[in-house]
Amino acid sequence: MVLALVVYVGLFEMLGAIISGILATLILFVAHPVRTLWVYSLAVAFPVGVSLLFTEVMNVPLPMLPF
């Protein structure tokens, strides 16, 4: 869990909120063995949803993508 936090915080500015969130979520899913494959799609859906919620609804500026 600490590795996921370090990846998220360390890569947040460089890769953006969505990509670093996806990487951190995947690390958490691998660390706690998730056996059903469809759950890994949530590793993409949650960071995208949270980032859009923060930027579009709450007007909080986040680094979205590195380009």
mmCIF file with all atom_site columns, C-alpha atoms in Angstrom:
data_model
loop_
_atom_site.group_PDB
_atom_site.id
_atom_site.type_symbol
_atom_site.label_atom_id
_atom_site.label_alt_id
_atom_site.label_comp_id
_atom_site.label_asym_id
_atom_site.label_entity_id
_atom_site.label_seq_id
_atom_site.pdbx_PDB_ins_code
_atom_site.Cartn_x
_atom_site.Cartn_y
_atom_site.Cartn_z
_atom_site.occupancy
_atom_site.B_iso_or_equiv
_atom_site.pdbx_formal_charge
_atom_site.auth_seq_id
_atom_site.auth_comp_id
_atom_site.auth_asym_id
_atom_site.auth_atom_id
_atom_site.pdbx_PDB_model_num
ATOM 1  C CA . MET A 1 1  ? 0.000   0.000   0.000   1.00 0.00 ? 1  MET A CA 1
ATOM 2  C CA . VAL A 1 2  ? 2.905   2.321   0.703   1.00 0.00 ? 2  VAL A CA 1
ATOM 3  C CA . LEU A 1 3  ? 4.275   1.647   -2.792  1.00 0.00 ? 3  LEU A CA 1
ATOM 4  C CA . ALA A 1 4  ? 0.960   2.696   -4.343  1.00 0.00 ? 4  ALA A CA 1
ATOM 5  C CA . LEU A 1 5  ? 1.021   5.928   -2.348  1.00 0.00 ? 5  LEU A CA 1
ATOM 6  C CA . VAL A 1 6  ? 4.621   6.664   -3.340  1.00 0.00 ? 6  VAL A CA 1
ATOM 7  C CA . VAL A 1 7  ? 3.837   6.015   -7.017  1.00 0.00 ? 7  VAL A CA 1
ATOM 8  C CA . TYR A 1 8  ? 0.742   8.216   -6.891  1.00 0.00 ? 8  TYR A CA 1
ATOM 9  C CA . VAL A 1 9  ? 2.412   11.141  -5.132  1.00 0.00 ? 9  VAL A CA 1
ATOM 10 C CA . GLY A 1 10 ? 5.690   10.843  -7.017  1.00 0.00 ? 10 GLY A CA 1
ATOM 11 C CA . LEU A 1 11 ? 4.179   10.667  -10.484 1.00 0.00 ? 11 LEU A CA 1
ATOM 12 C CA . PHE A 1 12 ? 1.163   12.947  -9.964  1.00 0.00 ? 12 PHE A CA 1
ATOM 13 C CA . GLU A 1 13 ? 2.723   16.079  -11.462 1.00 0.00 ? 13 GLU A CA 1
ATOM 14 C CA . MET A 1 14 ? 4.722   14.265  -14.140 1.00 0.00 ? 14 MET A CA 1
ATOM 15 C CA . LEU A 1 15 ? 2.055   11.908  -15.518 1.00 0.00 ? 15 LEU A CA 1
ATOM 16 C CA . GLY A 1 16 ? -1.136  13.596  -14.417 1.00 0.00 ? 16 GLY A CA 1
ATOM 17 C CA . ALA A 1 17 ? -3.910  12.600  -12.062 1.00 0.00 ? 17 ALA A CA 1
ATOM 18 C CA . ILE A 1 18 ? -5.497  9.968   -14.280 1.00 0.00 ? 18 ILE A CA 1
ATOM 19 C CA . ILE A 1 19 ? -2.425  7.946   -15.244 1.00 0.00 ? 19 ILE A CA 1
ATOM 20 C CA . SER A 1 20 ? -0.878  8.040   -11.775 1.00 0.00 ? 20 SER A CA 1
ATOM 21 C CA . GLY A 1 21 ? -4.250  7.067   -10.297 1.00 0.00 ? 21 GLY A CA 1
ATOM 22 C CA . ILE A 1 22 ? -4.519  4.112   -12.668 1.00 0.00 ? 22 ILE A CA 1
ATOM 23 C CA . LEU A 1 23 ? -1.013  2.925   -11.774 1.00 0.00 ? 23 LEU A CA 1
ATOM 24 C CA . ALA A 1 24 ? -1.625  3.261   -8.036  1.00 0.00 ? 24 ALA A CA 1
ATOM 25 C CA . THR A 1 25 ? -4.950  1.421   -8.263  1.00 0.00 ? 25 THR A CA 1
ATOM 26 C CA . LEU A 1 26 ? -3.390  -1.404  -10.271 1.00 0.00 ? 26 LEU A CA 1
ATOM 27 C CA . ILE A 1 27 ? -0.634  -1.742  -7.667  1.00 0.00 ? 27 ILE A CA 1
ATOM 28 C CA . LEU A 1 28 ? -3.272  -1.996  -4.931  1.00 0.00 ? 28 LEU A CA 1
ATOM 29 C CA . PHE A 1 29 ? -5.230  -4.620  -6.878  1.00 0.00 ? 29 PHE A CA 1
ATOM 30 C CA . VAL A 1 30 ? -2.089  -6.701  -7.419  1.00 0.00 ? 30 VAL A CA 1
ATOM 31 C CA . ALA A 1 31 ? -1.030  -6.356  -3.768  1.00 0.00 ? 31 ALA A CA 1
ATOM 32 C CA . HIS A 1 32 ? -4.395  -7.630  -2.576  1.00 0.00 ? 32 HIS A CA 1
ATOM 33 C CA . PRO A 1 33 ? -5.047  -10.507 -4.984  1.00 0.00 ? 33 PRO A CA 1
ATOM 34 C CA . VAL A 1 34 ? -8.113  -9.698  -7.031  1.00 0.00 ? 34 VAL A CA 1
ATOM 35 C CA . ARG A 1 35 ? -9.268  -12.847 -8.751  1.00 0.00 ? 35 ARG A CA 1
ATOM 36 C CA . THR A 1 36 ? -11.978 -11.562 -11.080 1.00 0.00 ? 36 THR A CA 1
ATOM 37 C CA . LEU A 1 37 ? -10.687 -9.838  -14.170 1.00 0.00 ? 37 LEU A CA 1
ATOM 38 C CA . TRP A 1 38 ? -13.562 -7.395  -14.650 1.00 0.00 ? 38 TRP A CA 1
ATOM 39 C CA . VAL A 1 39 ? -12.565 -5.653  -11.399 1.00 0.00 ? 39 VAL A CA 1
ATOM 40 C CA . TYR A 1 40 ? -9.375  -4.461  -13.087 1.00 0.00 ? 40 TYR A CA 1
ATOM 41 C CA . SER A 1 41 ? -11.531 -2.264  -15.340 1.00 0.00 ? 41 SER A CA 1
ATOM 42 C CA . LEU A 1 42 ? -12.357 -0.311  -12.178 1.00 0.00 ? 42 LEU A CA 1
ATOM 43 C CA . ALA A 1 43 ? -8.671  0.630   -12.019 1.00 0.00 ? 43 ALA A CA 1
ATOM 44 C CA . VAL A 1 44 ? -9.385  2.821   -15.035 1.00 0.00 ? 44 VAL A CA 1
ATOM 45 C CA . ALA A 1 45 ? -12.941 3.887   -14.241 1.00 0.00 ? 45 ALA A CA 1
ATOM 46 C CA . PHE A 1 46 ? -12.314 5.174   -10.708 1.00 0.00 ? 46 PHE A CA 1
ATOM 47 C CA . PRO A 1 47 ? -9.372  7.514   -11.461 1.00 0.00 ? 47 PRO A CA 1
ATOM 48 C CA . VAL A 1 48 ? -11.095 8.888   -14.550 1.00 0.00 ? 48 VAL A CA 1
ATOM 49 C CA . GLY A 1 49 ? -14.353 9.422   -12.657 1.00 0.00 ? 49 GLY A CA 1
ATOM 50 C CA . VAL A 1 50 ? -12.704 11.059  -9.662  1.00 0.00 ? 50 VAL A CA 1
ATOM 51 C CA . SER A 1 51 ? -10.562 13.317  -11.854 1.00 0.00 ? 51 SER A CA 1
ATOM 52 C CA . LEU A 1 52 ? -13.572 14.433  -13.882 1.00 0.00 ? 52 LEU A CA 1
ATOM 53 C CA . LEU A 1 53 ? -15.536 15.017  -10.683 1.00 0.00 ? 53 LEU A CA 1
ATOM 54 C CA . PHE A 1 54 ? -12.801 17.243  -9.282  1.00 0.00 ? 54 PHE A CA 1
ATOM 55 C CA . THR A 1 55 ? -12.186 19.199  -12.494 1.00 0.00 ? 55 THR A CA 1
ATOM 56 C CA . GLU A 1 56 ? -15.689 19.542  -13.913 1.00 0.00 ? 56 GLU A CA 1
ATOM 57 C CA . VAL A 1 57 ? -17.965 19.627  -10.865 1.00 0.00 ? 57 VAL A CA 1
ATOM 58 C CA . MET A 1 58 ? -15.783 21.112  -8.131  1.00 0.00 ? 58 MET A CA 1
ATOM 59 C CA . ASN A 1 59 ? -13.552 23.215  -10.421 1.00 0.00 ? 59 ASN A CA 1
ATOM 60 C CA . VAL A 1 60 ? -10.326 21.980  -8.829  1.00 0.00 ? 60 VAL A CA 1
ATOM 61 C CA . PRO A 1 61 ? -7.429  22.184  -11.285 1.00 0.00 ? 61 PRO A CA 1
ATOM 62 C CA . LEU A 1 62 ? -5.583  18.875  -11.642 1.00 0.00 ? 62 LEU A CA 1
ATOM 63 C CA . PRO A 1 63 ? -2.800  17.924  -14.021 1.00 0.00 ? 63 PRO A CA 1
ATOM 64 C CA . MET A 1 64 ? -4.796  15.749  -16.407 1.00 0.00 ? 64 MET A CA 1
ATOM 65 C CA . LEU A 1 65 ? -2.323  14.352  -18.949 1.00 0.00 ? 65 LEU A CA 1
ATOM 66 C CA . PRO A 1 66 ? 1.396   14.782  -19.535 1.00 0.00 ? 66 PRO A CA 1
ATOM 67 C CA . PHE A 1 67 ? 0.858   16.249  -23.015 1.00 0.00 ? 67 PHE A CA 1
#
